[in-house]
């Protein structure tokens, strides 16, 4: 079985290191587990949000977030985050440089596009980022996924990979959610998908090294 690992949006803007962006609790602590996760694969993929300074979904304060929008590819309001050239755009310390990955994706660059999953540039899933095609070209069978945030970008990426026919393992120690409820709801939901498995710890994940 050929395994790839996927580091989804492991950026400082999704951690307490950037409290004015989207500080996922403990998001800055996942690097050692992502590095452990990477040891299981022969291919490593990464992604980053790369948002403009101003976008149709941008609001000024967290109190205004998560309001519904009518744009086809920007469904909710968010505060500004992960703008290129800022600290929030950077990968967490200890992660590889993007050039060291086998494939790296930047997403959300257009002001009216705010995708969550890393497999498509748009919410409608019409414009591929190339991840699915790359994995098929490399004959990958299983993708192990971690990153930020579990209840948004990681969740949607896992769903997209699952729908594309890949077996997927979500490695929980290598991800964190924006909210506790989001964490539990997402874990429960992903656990119902027929080709998705949840690895709760290193012992769980180690079973895939033997396949």
Tab-separated table of C-alpha atoms in Angstrom:
chain	number	residue	atom	x	y	z
A	1	UNK	CA	0.000	0.000	0.000
A	2	UNK	CA	1.358	3.400	-0.993
A	3	UNK	CA	0.861	6.107	1.648
A	4	UNK	CA	0.910	9.899	1.389
A	5	UNK	CA	0.680	12.313	4.284
A	6	UNK	CA	-1.043	15.689	4.119
A	7	UNK	CA	-0.219	18.724	6.304
A	8	UNK	CA	-3.248	20.994	5.922
A	9	UNK	CA	-2.736	24.725	6.597
A	10	UNK	CA	-0.186	24.379	9.406
A	11	UNK	CA	0.118	28.161	9.715
A	12	UNK	CA	0.787	30.527	12.579
A	13	UNK	CA	-2.424	32.390	11.756
A	14	UNK	CA	-4.358	29.387	13.053
A	15	UNK	CA	-2.598	29.334	16.420
A	16	UNK	CA	-2.300	31.406	19.605
A	17	UNK	CA	0.915	32.816	18.106
A	18	UNK	CA	-1.380	35.157	16.143
A	19	UNK	CA	-4.183	35.969	18.587
A	20	UNK	CA	-5.786	38.536	16.270
A	21	UNK	CA	-6.341	35.991	13.513
A	22	UNK	CA	-7.937	32.549	14.091
A	23	UNK	CA	-6.144	31.180	17.160
A	24	UNK	CA	-6.995	27.496	17.334
A	25	UNK	CA	-6.347	26.376	20.927
A	26	UNK	CA	-3.064	24.427	21.097
A	27	UNK	CA	-2.666	24.706	17.345
A	28	UNK	CA	1.013	25.521	17.765
A	29	UNK	CA	1.680	22.179	19.499
A	30	UNK	CA	1.049	19.783	16.613
A	31	UNK	CA	4.407	19.932	14.810
A	32	UNK	CA	6.020	16.892	16.508
A	33	UNK	CA	2.985	14.759	15.673
A	34	UNK	CA	2.960	15.958	12.060
A	35	UNK	CA	6.612	15.006	11.757
A	36	UNK	CA	5.850	11.585	13.243
A	37	UNK	CA	2.911	11.231	10.838
A	38	UNK	CA	5.179	12.048	7.891
A	39	UNK	CA	7.364	9.040	8.692
A	40	UNK	CA	4.553	6.760	7.510
A	41	UNK	CA	4.414	8.075	3.956
A	42	UNK	CA	6.601	8.113	0.886
A	43	UNK	CA	4.896	11.279	-0.370
A	44	UNK	CA	4.291	14.454	1.639
A	45	UNK	CA	1.775	17.114	0.620
A	46	UNK	CA	1.152	20.479	2.260
A	47	UNK	CA	-1.166	23.447	1.881
A	48	UNK	CA	-1.503	27.044	3.003
A	49	UNK	CA	-4.220	29.636	3.031
A	50	UNK	CA	-2.995	32.659	1.060
A	51	UNK	CA	-5.668	35.288	1.486
A	52	UNK	CA	-5.706	38.883	0.210
A	53	UNK	CA	-5.630	41.858	2.553
A	54	UNK	CA	-9.296	42.536	1.807
A	55	UNK	CA	-11.877	40.041	0.609
A	56	UNK	CA	-15.659	39.794	0.271
A	57	UNK	CA	-15.748	37.648	3.419
A	58	UNK	CA	-13.581	39.892	5.636
A	59	UNK	CA	-15.034	41.405	8.827
A	60	UNK	CA	-13.423	43.574	11.477
A	61	UNK	CA	-13.996	41.565	14.651
A	62	UNK	CA	-14.554	37.966	15.801
A	63	UNK	CA	-18.082	38.919	16.894
A	64	UNK	CA	-18.985	39.373	13.228
A	65	UNK	CA	-17.662	36.004	12.120
A	66	UNK	CA	-19.620	33.041	10.746
A	67	UNK	CA	-22.430	35.150	9.324
A	68	UNK	CA	-23.776	33.595	6.108
A	69	UNK	CA	-22.918	35.135	2.755
A	70	UNK	CA	-24.518	34.687	-0.651
A	71	UNK	CA	-21.325	34.405	-2.692
A	72	UNK	CA	-21.047	30.989	-4.362
A	73	UNK	CA	-17.492	30.398	-3.174
A	74	UNK	CA	-17.386	32.411	0.056
A	75	UNK	CA	-20.084	31.161	2.392
A	76	UNK	CA	-19.231	32.755	5.756
A	77	UNK	CA	-17.616	35.863	7.185
A	78	UNK	CA	-14.159	35.633	8.773
A	79	UNK	CA	-11.642	38.026	10.191
A	80	UNK	CA	-8.511	38.641	8.143
A	81	UNK	CA	-6.026	35.793	8.387
A	82	UNK	CA	-3.033	34.191	6.664
A	83	UNK	CA	-2.159	37.133	4.424
A	84	UNK	CA	1.105	36.596	2.481
A	85	UNK	CA	3.958	38.595	3.957
A	86	UNK	CA	2.573	38.439	7.504
A	87	UNK	CA	3.502	36.208	10.423
A	88	UNK	CA	0.137	34.487	10.173
A	89	UNK	CA	0.970	33.253	6.677
A	90	UNK	CA	4.075	31.420	7.857
A	91	UNK	CA	4.203	27.707	8.515
A	92	UNK	CA	4.807	26.733	12.122
A	93	UNK	CA	8.441	26.543	13.191
A	94	UNK	CA	9.796	23.059	12.668
A	95	UNK	CA	7.783	22.359	9.527
A	96	UNK	CA	9.506	21.830	6.170
A	97	UNK	CA	9.798	24.697	3.735
A	98	UNK	CA	7.107	24.457	1.023
A	99	UNK	CA	9.813	23.635	-1.532
A	100	UNK	CA	10.685	20.486	0.449
A	101	UNK	CA	7.250	18.921	-0.075
A	102	UNK	CA	6.398	16.651	-2.983
A	103	UNK	CA	3.397	18.882	-3.703
A	104	UNK	CA	2.359	22.142	-2.071
A	105	UNK	CA	-0.901	24.043	-2.547
A	106	UNK	CA	-1.749	27.705	-1.916
A	107	UNK	CA	-5.472	28.438	-1.774
A	108	UNK	CA	-7.927	31.298	-1.227
A	109	UNK	CA	-5.919	33.906	-3.110
A	110	UNK	CA	-8.851	35.501	-4.916
A	111	UNK	CA	-11.003	37.944	-2.890
A	112	UNK	CA	-14.205	36.059	-3.682
A	113	UNK	CA	-12.862	32.531	-3.112
A	114	UNK	CA	-12.673	31.119	0.404
A	115	UNK	CA	-12.321	27.353	0.073
A	116	UNK	CA	-11.799	25.128	3.081
A	117	UNK	CA	-10.598	21.887	1.556
A	118	UNK	CA	-7.199	21.784	-0.119
A	119	UNK	CA	-8.333	19.718	-3.114
A	120	UNK	CA	-10.325	22.488	-4.804
A	121	UNK	CA	-9.895	26.231	-5.181
A	122	UNK	CA	-13.643	26.811	-4.905
A	123	UNK	CA	-16.389	25.700	-2.552
A	124	UNK	CA	-18.391	24.343	-5.492
A	125	UNK	CA	-15.475	21.999	-6.259
A	126	UNK	CA	-15.197	22.820	-9.941
A	127	UNK	CA	-11.579	24.025	-9.980
A	128	UNK	CA	-9.087	21.408	-8.831
A	129	UNK	CA	-5.864	22.300	-7.027
A	130	UNK	CA	-4.305	19.191	-8.567
A	131	UNK	CA	-4.022	17.201	-5.340
A	132	UNK	CA	-6.395	14.423	-6.376
A	133	UNK	CA	-4.819	14.084	-9.812
A	134	UNK	CA	-1.327	14.032	-8.283
A	135	UNK	CA	-2.265	11.291	-5.825
A	136	UNK	CA	-3.783	9.191	-8.592
A	137	UNK	CA	-0.746	9.676	-10.802
A	138	UNK	CA	1.453	8.477	-7.929
A	139	UNK	CA	-0.820	5.438	-7.299
A	140	UNK	CA	-1.454	6.454	-3.696
A	141	UNK	CA	-3.890	4.226	-1.811
A	142	UNK	CA	-3.997	5.843	1.642
A	143	UNK	CA	-3.686	9.459	2.776
A	144	UNK	CA	-2.951	10.316	6.419
A	145	UNK	CA	-4.137	13.820	7.285
A	146	UNK	CA	-3.401	16.365	10.014
A	147	UNK	CA	-3.313	20.143	10.295
A	148	UNK	CA	-5.538	23.116	11.088
A	149	UNK	CA	-8.307	23.596	11.762
A	150	UNK	CA	-9.872	20.183	12.273
A	151	UNK	CA	-13.473	21.403	12.096
A	152	UNK	CA	-13.035	23.350	8.842
A	153	UNK	CA	-10.115	22.887	6.453
A	154	UNK	CA	-8.995	19.470	7.674
A	155	UNK	CA	-12.559	18.167	7.731
A	156	UNK	CA	-13.322	19.341	4.200
A	157	UNK	CA	-10.025	18.030	2.829
A	158	UNK	CA	-10.757	14.606	4.307
A	159	UNK	CA	-14.252	14.645	2.792
A	160	UNK	CA	-12.852	15.560	-0.613
A	161	UNK	CA	-10.236	12.812	-0.517
A	162	UNK	CA	-12.850	10.306	0.605
A	163	UNK	CA	-15.205	11.213	-2.226
A	164	UNK	CA	-12.318	10.846	-4.673
A	165	UNK	CA	-11.969	7.230	-3.597
A	166	UNK	CA	-8.913	7.325	-1.352
A	167	UNK	CA	-8.687	5.591	1.993
A	168	UNK	CA	-8.054	8.310	4.584
A	169	UNK	CA	-6.749	8.246	8.135
A	170	UNK	CA	-7.206	11.305	10.343
A	171	UNK	CA	-4.430	11.458	12.938
A	172	UNK	CA	-6.045	13.266	15.866
A	173	UNK	CA	-2.849	14.214	17.773
A	174	UNK	CA	-1.753	16.146	14.656
A	175	UNK	CA	-4.819	18.373	14.490
A	176	UNK	CA	-6.808	20.795	16.618
A	177	UNK	CA	-10.242	22.425	16.240
A	178	UNK	CA	-11.465	25.976	16.679
A	179	UNK	CA	-13.978	24.801	19.294
A	180	UNK	CA	-14.402	21.792	21.526
A	181	UNK	CA	-17.825	21.116	20.052
A	182	UNK	CA	-16.375	21.374	16.575
A	183	UNK	CA	-13.741	18.816	17.507
A	184	UNK	CA	-16.218	16.231	18.766
A	185	UNK	CA	-18.784	16.828	16.015
A	186	UNK	CA	-16.124	16.558	13.310
A	187	UNK	CA	-14.606	13.390	14.738
A	188	UNK	CA	-18.051	11.811	14.964
A	189	UNK	CA	-18.967	12.848	11.418
A	190	UNK	CA	-15.743	11.704	9.791
A	191	UNK	CA	-15.984	8.421	11.638
A	192	UNK	CA	-19.196	7.639	9.748
A	193	UNK	CA	-17.543	7.858	6.310
A	194	UNK	CA	-16.914	4.372	4.986
A	195	UNK	CA	-13.319	4.856	3.826
A	196	UNK	CA	-12.189	7.169	6.653
A	197	UNK	CA	-10.546	5.935	9.843
A	198	UNK	CA	-9.633	7.863	12.967
A	199	UNK	CA	-6.245	7.282	14.620
A	200	UNK	CA	-6.495	8.460	18.219
A	201	UNK	CA	-2.833	8.064	19.146
A	202	UNK	CA	0.547	6.807	17.948
A	203	UNK	CA	-0.393	3.210	18.713
A	204	UNK	CA	-3.417	3.486	16.427
A	205	UNK	CA	-1.365	5.081	13.681
A	206	UNK	CA	1.389	2.488	13.976
A	207	UNK	CA	-0.936	-0.217	12.668
A	208	UNK	CA	-0.763	1.419	9.238
A	209	UNK	CA	3.014	1.057	9.059
A	210	UNK	CA	2.512	-2.703	8.874
A	211	UNK	CA	0.100	-2.716	5.926
